[in-house]
CSV table of C-alpha atoms in Angstrom, one decimal:
chain,number,residue,atom,x,y,z
A,1,MET,CA,0.0,0.0,0.0
A,2,PHE,CA,1.3,3.4,-0.8
A,3,LYS,CA,2.8,5.9,1.6
A,4,ILE,CA,-0.1,8.5,1.6
A,5,ILE,CA,-2.3,6.0,3.5
A,6,LEU,CA,0.0,6.8,6.4
A,7,LEU,CA,-1.4,10.3,6.4
A,8,LEU,CA,-4.9,8.9,6.7
A,9,ALA,CA,-4.4,5.7,8.6
A,10,PHE,CA,-4.7,7.3,12.0
A,11,ILE,CA,-8.2,8.4,11.2
A,12,ASN,CA,-9.9,5.0,11.9
A,13,PRO,CA,-8.6,2.3,14.2
A,14,VAL,CA,-10.7,-0.5,12.6
A,15,TYR,CA,-10.5,-1.7,9.0
A,16,ALA,CA,-12.4,-5.0,9.4
A,17,GLY,CA,-9.8,-7.0,7.5
A,18,ALA,CA,-9.8,-4.8,4.4
A,19,PRO,CA,-6.4,-4.6,2.6
A,20,CYS,CA,-5.3,-1.3,4.2
A,21,GLU,CA,-1.6,-1.5,5.2
A,22,PHE,CA,-1.9,0.9,8.1
A,23,ARG,CA,-5.1,-0.5,9.8
A,24,ASP,CA,-3.6,-0.4,13.2
A,25,LYS,CA,-2.2,3.2,13.0
A,26,VAL,CA,-4.3,5.5,15.2
A,27,SER,CA,-3.2,8.9,16.4
A,28,GLY,CA,-3.8,12.6,16.1
A,29,PRO,CA,-6.1,15.1,17.7
A,30,GLY,CA,-9.5,15.5,16.1
A,31,PHE,CA,-9.7,11.9,14.8
A,32,LYS,CA,-9.7,9.9,18.1
A,33,ASN,CA,-13.3,8.7,17.5
A,34,ALA,CA,-13.5,9.1,13.7
A,35,VAL,CA,-14.6,6.4,11.3
A,36,TRP,CA,-13.3,6.4,7.8
A,37,GLY,CA,-13.9,4.4,4.6
A,38,LEU,CA,-11.9,4.6,1.3
A,39,SER,CA,-12.3,2.9,-2.0
A,40,VAL,CA,-10.4,3.4,-5.3
A,41,ARG,CA,-11.2,1.5,-8.4
A,42,ASP,CA,-10.0,1.3,-12.0
A,43,ALA,CA,-13.1,2.8,-13.7
A,44,ALA,CA,-12.7,0.7,-16.9
A,45,THR,CA,-12.4,-2.7,-15.2
A,46,GLY,CA,-14.1,-2.1,-11.9
A,47,ALA,CA,-11.1,-3.7,-10.1
A,48,GLU,CA,-10.7,-2.3,-6.6
A,49,LEU,CA,-7.2,-0.9,-6.1
A,50,VAL,CA,-7.4,0.5,-2.6
A,51,ALA,CA,-9.8,-0.5,0.1
A,52,CYS,CA,-9.7,0.9,3.7
A,53,ASP,CA,-12.9,-0.2,5.5
A,54,SER,CA,-14.6,0.4,2.1
A,55,ALA,CA,-17.7,-1.7,3.0
A,56,ARG,CA,-18.4,0.2,6.3
A,57,ASN,CA,-21.7,2.1,6.2
A,58,LEU,CA,-21.3,5.8,7.0
A,59,VAL,CA,-23.3,9.0,6.6
A,60,PRO,CA,-22.3,10.2,3.2
A,61,ALA,CA,-23.7,13.8,3.1
A,62,SER,CA,-24.0,15.4,-0.3
A,63,ILE,CA,-22.0,12.9,-2.3
A,64,LEU,CA,-25.3,11.0,-2.2
A,65,LYS,CA,-26.4,13.4,-5.1
A,66,LEU,CA,-24.1,11.4,-7.4
A,67,PHE,CA,-26.7,8.6,-7.3
A,68,VAL,CA,-29.9,10.5,-8.3
A,69,THR,CA,-28.1,12.6,-10.9
A,70,GLY,CA,-26.7,9.6,-12.7
A,71,ALA,CA,-30.1,7.8,-12.6
A,72,ALA,CA,-31.9,10.9,-13.9
A,73,LEU,CA,-29.6,11.3,-16.9
A,74,GLU,CA,-30.3,7.7,-18.0
A,75,LEU,CA,-33.9,7.3,-17.0
A,76,LEU,CA,-35.1,10.8,-18.0
A,77,GLY,CA,-32.6,11.8,-20.7
A,78,PRO,CA,-30.1,14.7,-20.8
A,79,GLU,CA,-32.2,16.8,-23.1
A,80,THR,CA,-35.5,16.4,-21.3
A,81,GLY,CA,-37.2,19.7,-20.2
A,82,PHE,CA,-40.0,19.7,-17.7
A,83,ARG,CA,-43.1,21.8,-18.6
A,84,THR,CA,-45.3,24.3,-16.8
A,85,ARG,CA,-48.7,24.6,-18.5
A,86,VAL,CA,-51.4,27.2,-18.3
A,87,TYR,CA,-55.1,26.5,-18.7
A,88,LEU,CA,-58.3,28.5,-18.8
A,89,ASP,CA,-61.3,26.9,-17.1
A,90,GLY,CA,-64.5,28.7,-17.9
A,91,THR,CA,-66.0,30.8,-20.7
A,92,VAL,CA,-64.8,34.0,-22.3
A,93,SER,CA,-67.5,36.7,-23.0
A,94,LYS,CA,-66.7,40.2,-24.0
A,95,GLY,CA,-63.1,40.0,-22.9
A,96,VAL,CA,-64.0,38.5,-19.5
A,97,LEU,CA,-63.0,35.0,-18.4
A,98,ASN,CA,-65.8,33.7,-16.3
A,99,GLY,CA,-63.7,31.2,-14.5
A,100,ALA,CA,-60.2,30.6,-13.4
A,101,VAL,CA,-56.6,30.4,-14.7
A,102,TYR,CA,-54.7,27.2,-13.7
A,103,LEU,CA,-51.0,26.9,-13.5
A,104,ARG,CA,-50.2,23.2,-13.8
A,105,GLY,CA,-46.8,22.3,-12.5
A,106,GLY,CA,-44.8,19.7,-14.3
A,107,GLY,CA,-42.0,19.4,-11.7
A,108,ASP,CA,-39.7,21.9,-13.4
A,109,PRO,CA,-37.1,23.1,-10.8
A,110,SER,CA,-35.6,25.7,-13.2
A,111,PHE,CA,-38.7,27.9,-13.6
A,112,GLY,CA,-37.6,31.4,-12.8
A,113,SER,CA,-34.3,30.1,-11.5
A,114,GLY,CA,-31.6,32.6,-10.5
A,115,LEU,CA,-29.0,29.7,-10.4
A,116,ILE,CA,-29.2,28.1,-13.8
A,117,LYS,CA,-27.5,30.3,-16.4
A,118,GLY,CA,-29.8,31.1,-19.3
A,119,ALA,CA,-33.0,30.3,-17.4
A,120,PRO,CA,-35.5,33.0,-18.1
A,121,ALA,CA,-36.8,35.0,-15.2
A,122,ALA,CA,-40.4,34.2,-14.0
A,123,ALA,CA,-41.5,37.6,-15.3
A,124,GLU,CA,-40.3,36.8,-18.8
A,125,GLU,CA,-42.5,33.6,-18.8
A,126,PHE,CA,-45.4,35.5,-17.3
A,127,GLY,CA,-45.1,38.0,-20.2
A,128,LYS,CA,-45.5,35.1,-22.7
A,129,TRP,CA,-48.6,33.9,-20.8
A,130,LEU,CA,-50.0,37.4,-20.8
A,131,GLN,CA,-49.7,37.6,-24.6
A,132,ALA,CA,-51.4,34.2,-24.9
A,133,LEU,CA,-54.3,35.5,-22.7
A,134,LYS,CA,-54.7,38.6,-24.9
A,135,LYS,CA,-54.6,36.4,-28.0
A,136,ALA,CA,-57.4,34.3,-26.4
A,137,GLY,CA,-59.4,37.5,-26.0
A,138,VAL,CA,-59.1,37.7,-22.2
A,139,ALA,CA,-58.7,41.2,-20.7
A,140,GLU,CA,-60.2,40.4,-17.3
A,141,ILE,CA,-60.5,37.4,-15.1
A,142,ASN,CA,-63.4,37.2,-12.6
A,143,GLY,CA,-62.0,34.2,-10.8
A,144,PRO,CA,-58.6,33.3,-9.3
A,145,VAL,CA,-55.3,32.2,-10.6
A,146,VAL,CA,-55.0,28.6,-9.2
A,147,ALA,CA,-51.7,26.7,-8.6
A,148,ASP,CA,-51.7,23.0,-9.3
A,149,ASP,CA,-48.8,21.2,-7.8
A,150,SER,CA,-50.5,17.8,-7.5
A,151,LEU,CA,-48.0,16.0,-9.7
A,152,PHE,CA,-45.9,15.5,-6.5
A,153,ASN,CA,-47.6,14.2,-3.4
A,154,GLY,CA,-46.7,12.7,-0.1
A,155,PRO,CA,-44.8,14.5,2.7
A,156,ALA,CA,-43.3,17.9,1.7
A,157,LEU,CA,-40.0,17.1,3.3
A,158,PRO,CA,-38.3,14.1,4.8
A,159,GLY,CA,-39.1,13.7,8.5
A,160,SER,CA,-35.4,13.2,9.3
A,161,TRP,CA,-34.3,16.6,8.2
A,162,ALA,CA,-33.0,18.6,11.1
A,163,TRP,CA,-35.2,21.3,12.7
A,164,GLU,CA,-32.4,23.9,12.2
A,165,ASP,CA,-32.3,23.2,8.5
A,166,VAL,CA,-36.0,23.3,7.7
A,167,GLY,CA,-37.0,26.9,6.8
A,168,ASN,CA,-33.6,27.7,5.2
A,169,TYR,CA,-33.1,27.7,1.4
A,170,TYR,CA,-31.1,24.5,1.4
A,171,ALA,CA,-34.1,22.6,2.8
A,172,ALA,CA,-36.6,24.2,0.3
A,173,GLN,CA,-39.8,22.2,-0.4
A,174,PRO,CA,-39.6,20.2,-3.7
A,175,SER,CA,-42.8,21.4,-5.3
A,176,ALA,CA,-44.2,20.3,-8.7
A,177,LEU,CA,-44.7,24.1,-9.3
A,178,SER,CA,-41.5,25.7,-8.3
A,179,ILE,CA,-40.4,29.3,-8.8
A,180,ASN,CA,-37.2,31.3,-8.1
A,181,ASP,CA,-35.5,28.2,-6.8
A,182,ASN,CA,-38.2,28.2,-4.0
A,183,LEU,CA,-36.2,30.7,-2.0
A,184,TYR,CA,-36.2,34.3,-0.8
A,185,LYS,CA,-33.6,36.6,0.8
A,186,LEU,CA,-33.8,38.5,4.0
A,187,TYR,CA,-31.6,41.5,4.5
A,188,PHE,CA,-30.3,42.7,7.9
A,189,ARG,CA,-28.5,45.7,9.2
A,190,PRO,CA,-26.0,44.6,11.8
A,191,GLY,CA,-25.7,46.4,15.1
A,192,VAL,CA,-22.8,48.6,16.2
A,193,ARG,CA,-21.3,46.0,18.5
A,194,ALA,CA,-21.3,42.2,18.6
A,195,GLY,CA,-24.3,41.0,20.5
A,196,ASP,CA,-26.5,43.9,19.4
A,197,ARG,CA,-29.8,43.1,17.7
A,198,ALA,CA,-29.6,43.0,13.9
A,199,GLU,CA,-32.4,45.0,12.2
A,200,LEU,CA,-34.5,43.1,9.6
A,201,LEU,CA,-34.6,45.5,6.6
A,202,ARG,CA,-36.6,43.7,3.9
A,203,SER,CA,-37.5,40.5,2.1
A,204,GLU,CA,-36.7,39.9,-1.6
A,205,PRO,CA,-39.1,38.9,-3.0
A,206,GLU,CA,-41.8,39.7,-0.4
A,207,ILE,CA,-43.8,36.6,0.4
A,208,PRO,CA,-47.5,37.5,1.0
A,209,GLY,CA,-48.5,36.8,4.6
A,210,LEU,CA,-45.1,35.7,5.8
A,211,ARG,CA,-44.4,37.2,9.3
A,212,PHE,CA,-41.1,37.1,11.2
A,213,THR,CA,-40.1,37.1,14.8
A,214,ASN,CA,-36.6,38.6,14.6
A,215,LEU,CA,-34.2,37.4,17.2
A,216,MET,CA,-31.1,37.8,15.0
A,217,LEU,CA,-28.0,39.2,16.6
A,218,THR,CA,-24.8,40.8,15.4
A,219,GLY,CA,-21.7,38.6,15.3
A,220,PRO,CA,-18.0,39.6,15.3
A,221,LYS,CA,-16.4,41.0,12.2
A,222,GLY,CA,-15.6,38.3,9.7
A,223,SER,CA,-17.9,35.7,11.4
A,224,GLY,CA,-20.0,35.3,8.2
A,225,ASP,CA,-23.6,34.1,7.9
A,226,ASN,CA,-24.6,32.2,10.9
A,227,GLY,CA,-28.3,33.1,10.7
A,228,TYR,CA,-31.1,30.5,10.6
A,229,ILE,CA,-34.8,30.7,9.6
A,230,PHE,CA,-37.0,28.4,11.6
A,231,ASN,CA,-40.2,27.6,9.7
A,232,PHE,CA,-42.2,24.6,8.3
A,233,PRO,CA,-43.7,24.2,4.8
A,234,GLY,CA,-47.1,25.8,4.6
A,235,GLN,CA,-46.5,27.9,7.8
A,236,TYR,CA,-46.3,31.7,7.6
A,237,SER,CA,-44.8,32.6,10.9
A,238,ALA,CA,-41.0,32.2,10.9
A,239,VAL,CA,-38.4,32.8,13.7
A,240,LEU,CA,-35.0,34.3,12.9
A,241,ARG,CA,-32.1,33.3,15.1
A,242,GLY,CA,-28.3,33.3,15.0
A,243,THR,CA,-25.9,36.1,13.9
A,244,VAL,CA,-25.0,38.2,10.9
A,245,PRO,CA,-21.5,39.7,10.8
A,246,GLN,CA,-20.5,43.1,12.2
A,247,GLY,CA,-19.0,45.4,9.6
A,248,PRO,CA,-20.9,45.3,6.3
A,249,PRO,CA,-23.8,47.8,6.0
A,250,GLU,CA,-26.2,44.9,5.4
A,251,SER,CA,-26.1,41.1,5.2
A,252,ALA,CA,-28.5,38.6,3.6
A,253,ILE,CA,-29.6,35.1,4.4
A,254,LYS,CA,-31.8,32.8,2.3
A,255,GLY,CA,-35.0,31.1,3.3
A,256,ALA,CA,-37.4,28.5,1.9
A,257,ILE,CA,-40.7,29.8,0.5
A,258,PRO,CA,-43.4,28.2,2.6
A,259,ASP,CA,-45.6,27.3,-0.3
A,260,PRO,CA,-43.9,27.7,-3.7
A,261,ALA,CA,-46.9,26.8,-5.8
A,262,LEU,CA,-49.1,29.3,-4.0
A,263,PHE,CA,-46.4,31.9,-4.4
A,264,ALA,CA,-46.3,31.3,-8.1
A,265,ALA,CA,-50.0,31.9,-8.4
A,266,GLN,CA,-49.7,35.1,-6.3
A,267,GLU,CA,-46.8,36.4,-8.4
A,268,PHE,CA,-48.7,35.8,-11.7
A,269,THR,CA,-51.8,37.4,-10.2
A,270,GLU,CA,-49.7,40.5,-9.3
A,271,TYR,CA,-48.1,40.5,-12.8
A,272,LEU,CA,-51.4,40.5,-14.5
A,273,SER,CA,-52.8,43.2,-12.3
A,274,THR,CA,-49.8,45.5,-13.0
A,275,HIS,CA,-50.1,44.8,-16.7
A,276,GLY,CA,-53.7,45.8,-17.1
A,277,VAL,CA,-55.5,42.5,-16.5
A,278,LYS,CA,-57.9,42.7,-13.6
A,279,VAL,CA,-58.1,39.5,-11.6
A,280,GLY,CA,-61.2,39.2,-9.4
A,281,GLY,CA,-60.3,36.2,-7.3
A,282,LYS,CA,-57.6,35.7,-4.7
A,283,ALA,CA,-54.6,33.5,-5.8
A,284,ALA,CA,-55.2,30.0,-4.5
A,285,LYS,CA,-53.8,26.5,-4.6
A,286,LEU,CA,-55.7,23.4,-5.9
A,287,GLU,CA,-56.8,21.0,-3.2
A,288,GLY,CA,-56.6,17.4,-4.6
A,289,THR,CA,-56.4,16.9,-8.3
A,290,LYS,CA,-58.1,18.3,-11.4
A,291,ASP,CA,-59.4,16.8,-14.7
A,292,TYR,CA,-58.2,19.2,-17.4
A,293,GLY,CA,-60.4,17.5,-20.1
A,294,ALA,CA,-62.8,20.4,-20.2
A,295,ALA,CA,-60.2,23.2,-19.7
A,296,LYS,CA,-58.6,25.1,-22.6
A,297,PHE,CA,-54.8,24.8,-22.9
A,298,LEU,CA,-53.4,28.3,-23.2
A,299,ALA,CA,-49.6,28.2,-23.0
A,300,GLU,CA,-46.6,26.3,-21.7
A,301,SER,CA,-43.0,27.0,-20.6
A,302,GLU,CA,-40.4,24.4,-21.0
A,303,GLY,CA,-37.6,24.4,-18.5
A,304,ALA,CA,-33.9,24.0,-18.8
A,305,PRO,CA,-32.6,20.6,-20.1
A,306,LEU,CA,-32.0,18.0,-17.5
A,307,SER,CA,-28.2,18.1,-18.2
A,308,ASP,CA,-28.3,21.7,-16.9
A,309,ILE,CA,-30.3,20.8,-13.8
A,310,VAL,CA,-27.8,18.0,-13.1
A,311,PHE,CA,-24.9,20.4,-13.7
A,312,TYR,CA,-26.1,22.7,-10.9
A,313,THR,CA,-27.3,19.9,-8.7
A,314,ASN,CA,-23.7,18.7,-8.3
A,315,LYS,CA,-21.7,21.9,-8.9
A,316,ARG,CA,-23.7,23.8,-6.3
A,317,SER,CA,-24.8,20.8,-4.3
A,318,PHE,CA,-28.4,22.2,-4.6
A,319,ASN,CA,-30.6,20.0,-2.5
A,320,LEU,CA,-33.9,21.2,-4.0
A,321,TYR,CA,-33.0,20.0,-7.5
A,322,ALA,CA,-31.9,16.5,-6.2
A,323,GLU,CA,-35.2,16.1,-4.3
A,324,ILE,CA,-37.2,17.1,-7.4
A,325,LEU,CA,-35.2,14.7,-9.6
A,326,LEU,CA,-36.0,11.9,-7.1
A,327,ARG,CA,-39.7,12.4,-7.6
A,328,GLN,CA,-39.3,12.7,-11.4
A,329,LEU,CA,-37.7,9.2,-11.4
A,330,ALA,CA,-40.8,7.8,-9.8
A,331,LEU,CA,-43.0,9.4,-12.4
A,332,ALA,CA,-40.8,8.2,-15.2
A,333,LYS,CA,-41.5,4.6,-14.0
A,334,GLY,CA,-45.2,5.1,-13.8
A,335,LYS,CA,-45.3,5.5,-10.0
A,336,SER,CA,-46.7,8.3,-7.8
A,337,GLY,CA,-44.6,11.4,-7.5
A,338,THR,CA,-43.5,10.8,-3.9
A,339,ALA,CA,-40.1,10.6,-2.3
A,340,GLU,CA,-40.8,7.0,-1.2
A,341,SER,CA,-41.5,5.9,-4.8
A,342,GLY,CA,-38.5,7.8,-6.1
A,343,ILE,CA,-36.2,6.0,-3.6
A,344,SER,CA,-37.6,2.7,-4.7
A,345,VAL,CA,-36.8,3.4,-8.3
A,346,LEU,CA,-33.4,4.8,-7.4
A,347,ARG,CA,-32.5,1.6,-5.4
A,348,GLU,CA,-33.5,-0.5,-8.4
A,349,TYR,CA,-31.3,1.5,-10.7
A,350,LEU,CA,-28.4,1.3,-8.3
A,351,ALA,CA,-28.8,-2.5,-8.1
A,352,GLU,CA,-28.9,-2.7,-11.9
A,353,ASN,CA,-25.5,-0.9,-11.9
A,354,GLY,CA,-23.8,-3.2,-9.5
A,355,VAL,CA,-24.4,-1.6,-6.2
A,356,ASN,CA,-25.1,-3.9,-3.3
A,357,VAL,CA,-28.3,-2.3,-2.0
A,358,SER,CA,-28.9,-4.8,0.8
A,359,GLU,CA,-27.1,-2.6,3.4
A,360,LEU,CA,-27.8,0.8,1.7
A,361,LYS,CA,-30.2,3.1,3.4
A,362,LEU,CA,-31.7,6.1,1.6
A,363,ALA,CA,-33.7,8.7,3.5
A,364,ASP,CA,-33.5,11.4,0.7
A,365,ALA,CA,-31.7,12.1,-2.5
A,366,SER,CA,-29.7,15.1,-1.5
A,367,GLY,CA,-27.8,13.8,1.5
A,368,LEU,CA,-29.2,16.3,4.0
A,369,SER,CA,-30.6,13.6,6.2
A,370,ARG,CA,-28.3,11.9,8.7
A,371,LEU,CA,-30.3,8.7,8.3
A,372,ASN,CA,-28.7,8.0,4.9
A,373,LEU,CA,-26.1,5.2,5.1
A,374,ALA,CA,-23.8,4.2,2.3
A,375,ASN,CA,-20.2,3.0,2.0
A,376,ALA,CA,-17.3,3.9,-0.2
A,377,ASP,CA,-17.7,0.8,-2.3
A,378,ASP,CA,-21.2,1.8,-3.2
A,379,PHE,CA,-19.9,5.0,-4.8
A,380,THR,CA,-16.9,3.6,-6.7
A,381,VAL,CA,-18.9,0.7,-8.1
A,382,PHE,CA,-21.5,3.2,-9.3
A,383,LEU,CA,-19.1,5.7,-10.6
A,384,SER,CA,-17.2,3.0,-12.5
A,385,ALA,CA,-20.5,1.9,-14.1
A,386,ILE,CA,-21.5,5.4,-15.0
A,387,SER,CA,-18.2,6.0,-16.8
A,388,LYS,CA,-19.3,3.6,-19.5
A,389,LYS,CA,-22.7,5.3,-20.2
A,390,LYS,CA,-23.5,7.4,-23.3
A,391,PHE,CA,-24.3,10.3,-21.0
A,392,PHE,CA,-21.0,10.2,-19.1
A,393,GLY,CA,-19.9,13.5,-20.6
A,394,ALA,CA,-22.8,15.4,-19.1
A,395,TYR,CA,-22.3,13.6,-15.8
A,396,LEU,CA,-18.6,14.3,-15.7
A,397,ALA,CA,-19.2,18.0,-16.6
A,398,SER,CA,-21.4,18.3,-13.4
A,399,LEU,CA,-18.5,17.5,-11.1
A,400,ILE,CA,-16.1,20.1,-9.8
A,401,SER,CA,-12.6,20.8,-11.0
A,402,PRO,CA,-9.9,22.8,-9.1
A,403,ALA,CA,-10.7,26.5,-9.3
A,404,ASP,CA,-14.0,25.7,-11.0
A,405,PRO,CA,-15.7,29.0,-11.8
A,406,ASP,CA,-19.2,27.4,-11.7
A,407,ALA,CA,-18.7,25.9,-8.2
A,408,THR,CA,-18.9,27.2,-4.7
A,409,GLY,CA,-17.6,25.8,-1.4
A,410,HIS,CA,-14.4,24.5,0.0
A,411,VAL,CA,-13.7,21.7,-2.5
A,412,LYS,CA,-13.2,24.1,-5.5
A,413,ASN,CA,-9.9,25.1,-3.9
A,414,MET,CA,-8.6,21.6,-3.6
A,415,GLY,CA,-5.7,20.9,-6.0
A,416,VAL,CA,-5.3,24.4,-7.3
A,417,ASN,CA,-1.8,24.9,-8.8
A,418,THR,CA,-1.1,21.1,-8.6
A,419,LYS,CA,-1.3,18.2,-11.0
A,420,LEU,CA,-4.9,17.8,-9.9
A,421,GLU,CA,-6.0,20.8,-12.0
A,422,LYS,CA,-6.2,18.7,-15.2
A,423,SER,CA,-7.0,15.4,-13.7
A,424,LEU,CA,-9.6,15.7,-10.9
A,425,LYS,CA,-13.4,15.8,-11.1
A,426,ILE,CA,-15.0,15.7,-7.6
A,427,LYS,CA,-18.2,16.0,-5.6
A,428,SER,CA,-18.0,16.7,-1.9
A,429,GLY,CA,-20.4,16.6,0.9
A,430,SER,CA,-20.4,18.0,4.5
A,431,LEU,CA,-22.5,18.0,7.6
A,432,SER,CA,-21.3,18.6,11.1
A,433,GLY,CA,-18.8,15.8,11.8
A,434,VAL,CA,-19.2,14.4,8.2
A,435,ARG,CA,-17.1,14.8,5.2
A,436,GLY,CA,-17.4,12.9,1.9
A,437,TYR,CA,-15.4,13.1,-1.3
A,438,ALA,CA,-16.1,11.1,-4.5
A,439,GLY,CA,-15.4,11.4,-8.2
A,440,TYR,CA,-12.9,10.6,-10.9
A,441,LEU,CA,-9.1,11.0,-11.2
A,442,THR,CA,-7.0,10.6,-14.3
A,443,THR,CA,-3.5,9.3,-13.4
A,444,LYS,CA,-0.2,10.3,-15.2
A,445,LYS,CA,-0.5,7.0,-17.1
A,446,GLY,CA,-3.9,8.0,-18.4
A,447,ARG,CA,-5.8,5.6,-16.3
A,448,LEU,CA,-9.3,6.7,-15.1
A,449,LEU,CA,-9.9,6.0,-11.4
A,450,SER,CA,-13.1,6.2,-9.5
A,451,PHE,CA,-12.7,7.1,-5.8
A,452,ALA,CA,-14.8,7.7,-2.7
A,453,SER,CA,-13.8,8.7,0.8
A,454,ILE,CA,-16.2,9.1,3.7
A,455,LEU,CA,-15.3,10.4,7.1
A,456,ASN,CA,-17.6,10.5,10.1
A,457,ASN,CA,-17.3,11.6,13.8
A,458,TYR,CA,-14.2,13.8,13.4
A,459,THR,CA,-13.5,17.0,15.3
A,460,ALA,CA,-10.5,18.1,13.3
A,461,PRO,CA,-10.7,21.4,11.2
A,462,ALA,CA,-12.3,20.8,7.8
A,463,ALA,CA,-9.3,22.5,6.1
A,464,LYS,CA,-7.0,19.8,7.5
A,465,ILE,CA,-9.2,17.1,6.1
A,466,ASP,CA,-9.2,18.8,2.7
A,467,ARG,CA,-5.4,18.9,2.8
A,468,LEU,CA,-5.1,15.2,3.7
A,469,HIS,CA,-7.4,14.3,0.8
A,470,GLU,CA,-5.5,16.5,-1.6
A,471,ALA,CA,-2.3,14.7,-0.7
A,472,LEU,CA,-4.0,11.3,-1.1
A,473,LEU,CA,-5.3,12.2,-4.6
A,474,LEU,CA,-1.8,13.5,-5.7
A,475,GLU,CA,-0.3,10.2,-4.6
A,476,LEU,CA,-2.9,8.2,-6.5
A,477,ILE,CA,-2.0,10.2,-9.7
A,478,GLU,CA,1.6,9.0,-9.3
A,479,LYS,CA,1.1,5.5,-8.2
A,480,TYR,CA,-1.5,4.4,-10.8
C-alpha cells in the first residue's frame, strides 16, 4: 500500500480485514473517535485498487447526489425539459374570463431560477402567458389564478431533516410548481457591536402573509452568515435566530418559500394586475387533483434541459434539485410522485448498476438527512458503471474541477496549482462531523480511477481534512 495512507491511517482504528496496510495506526487530535472508509477502483475494469474499510456504512452527506443525478440522466434523458402549463377553465365573454386560470406544475425546478445560467426570469415567462391571454381575447378574469402542484404528493420534506435546516433555502420544499428556486432573501443591518440586535430590513421577494419574529443578533467581524430561519412548509410565521457579521452595512440570508406553488399563483396574479388585466379572485392552490379535459390549454413554458439541472445539482450541491429529480424518477417509471416511490426506483437503478443495496439506506436524494447510510464501495462501483454510459460526458461535466468558476464551497480550492488541476473531477459533501469526497481521477499514465472517501465523527478542522485528501489524490496520480 502506498505511503499516503500513512497520512490517513490514524483516522480510523478498525478496518475489518480490508487490505489497508496501516489498519492499526491510530493517532492525532481531532480523529480519536473518527470512522473512515476509502475505495479506489479502475473505472474501466471495476477492479478495486485500494480498500480501507470500504464496506463500512457511513453518513455520506451530499455525495449522495451522485446517485440521483446519474439515474436521472439515464432514465429521464439529458435533453428532457419539464413543462409548466397554463389552462383556462371557464367561458370567455366580451373579454372577461368567467372562471379561473390554472398553473399546472410539471415538476420543473428551473422555472424562474436565479441559479441556472440562461434560465428566463419568471416575469419573462409571465409575459408570454399574458400575450397568450390577450390572443385568447381575455382582458379580465373574474375568478382566481390557481396553482396545481398535485403532480408531486406525499410529505413535503423528509421527516429526518434537522429542525435547524427546515426553513432555510437548502431545505426548500420540492414542489411540482417551483419558482425562483423556491427561495427568498432576508436583508439585515447589523448592530454597532457584537451582541446587538440586527435589524430586519426587507425580504426579496416579499412573500405575502409571511411574518417574522426577529431574534437575529450581530456577530463579530468576519464571522460570516450564521443566521437561521425556523419555519415549516405551509407555515407563515418564521423565527429568525443566529448572527450576521458586524461590519458590512447589510447582510443577507436565504429562506425557503413556505408554499412555492401558491407563491407562483400570487406572483402571476400580481403580474397580470400590474399589466392591465384585472383578476377578481384571490390566488389559490388546488386541493386534490383536477381533470383538465374540459379546460382550454393556453400556453406552456419548457424548463432547462436535464443536463443543466444535473450540472447545478452537483456543482452547487443544490438539495432542491436533487429532491425534485427523485420524484421525477418515480413518475418516469409510472409510480406516484413521492419521495418514497423515487427512492424505490433509485434503489432498483443502483442495483442494476452493480451496487449492493442490501445494506444501503436512503432517506432522501440530497444527502441532507443523517439517516442516509452508504459505503465507499457503493460509490466507486456506481461511478465505474456510469463511466461507461452514453451520457457520461454530461455527468462528468457536473463534477467540480480545481478553481472551478461554476462551483462554490471548499472543494473548488482543492488541488489548485497542482497536478490535480487537469485530472480531478470531484463531488464533496459535508455535515457537522461528516465529510465525503467522490469522483474521478486521471493518473499520469492516463488511467481513469473512481474514488470515494467518507469520514464521520471527526473534530479536526475541515481544512485539515481537505489537505489530507488533496495529498491522497496526488499520490494516486503518481502510483497508478
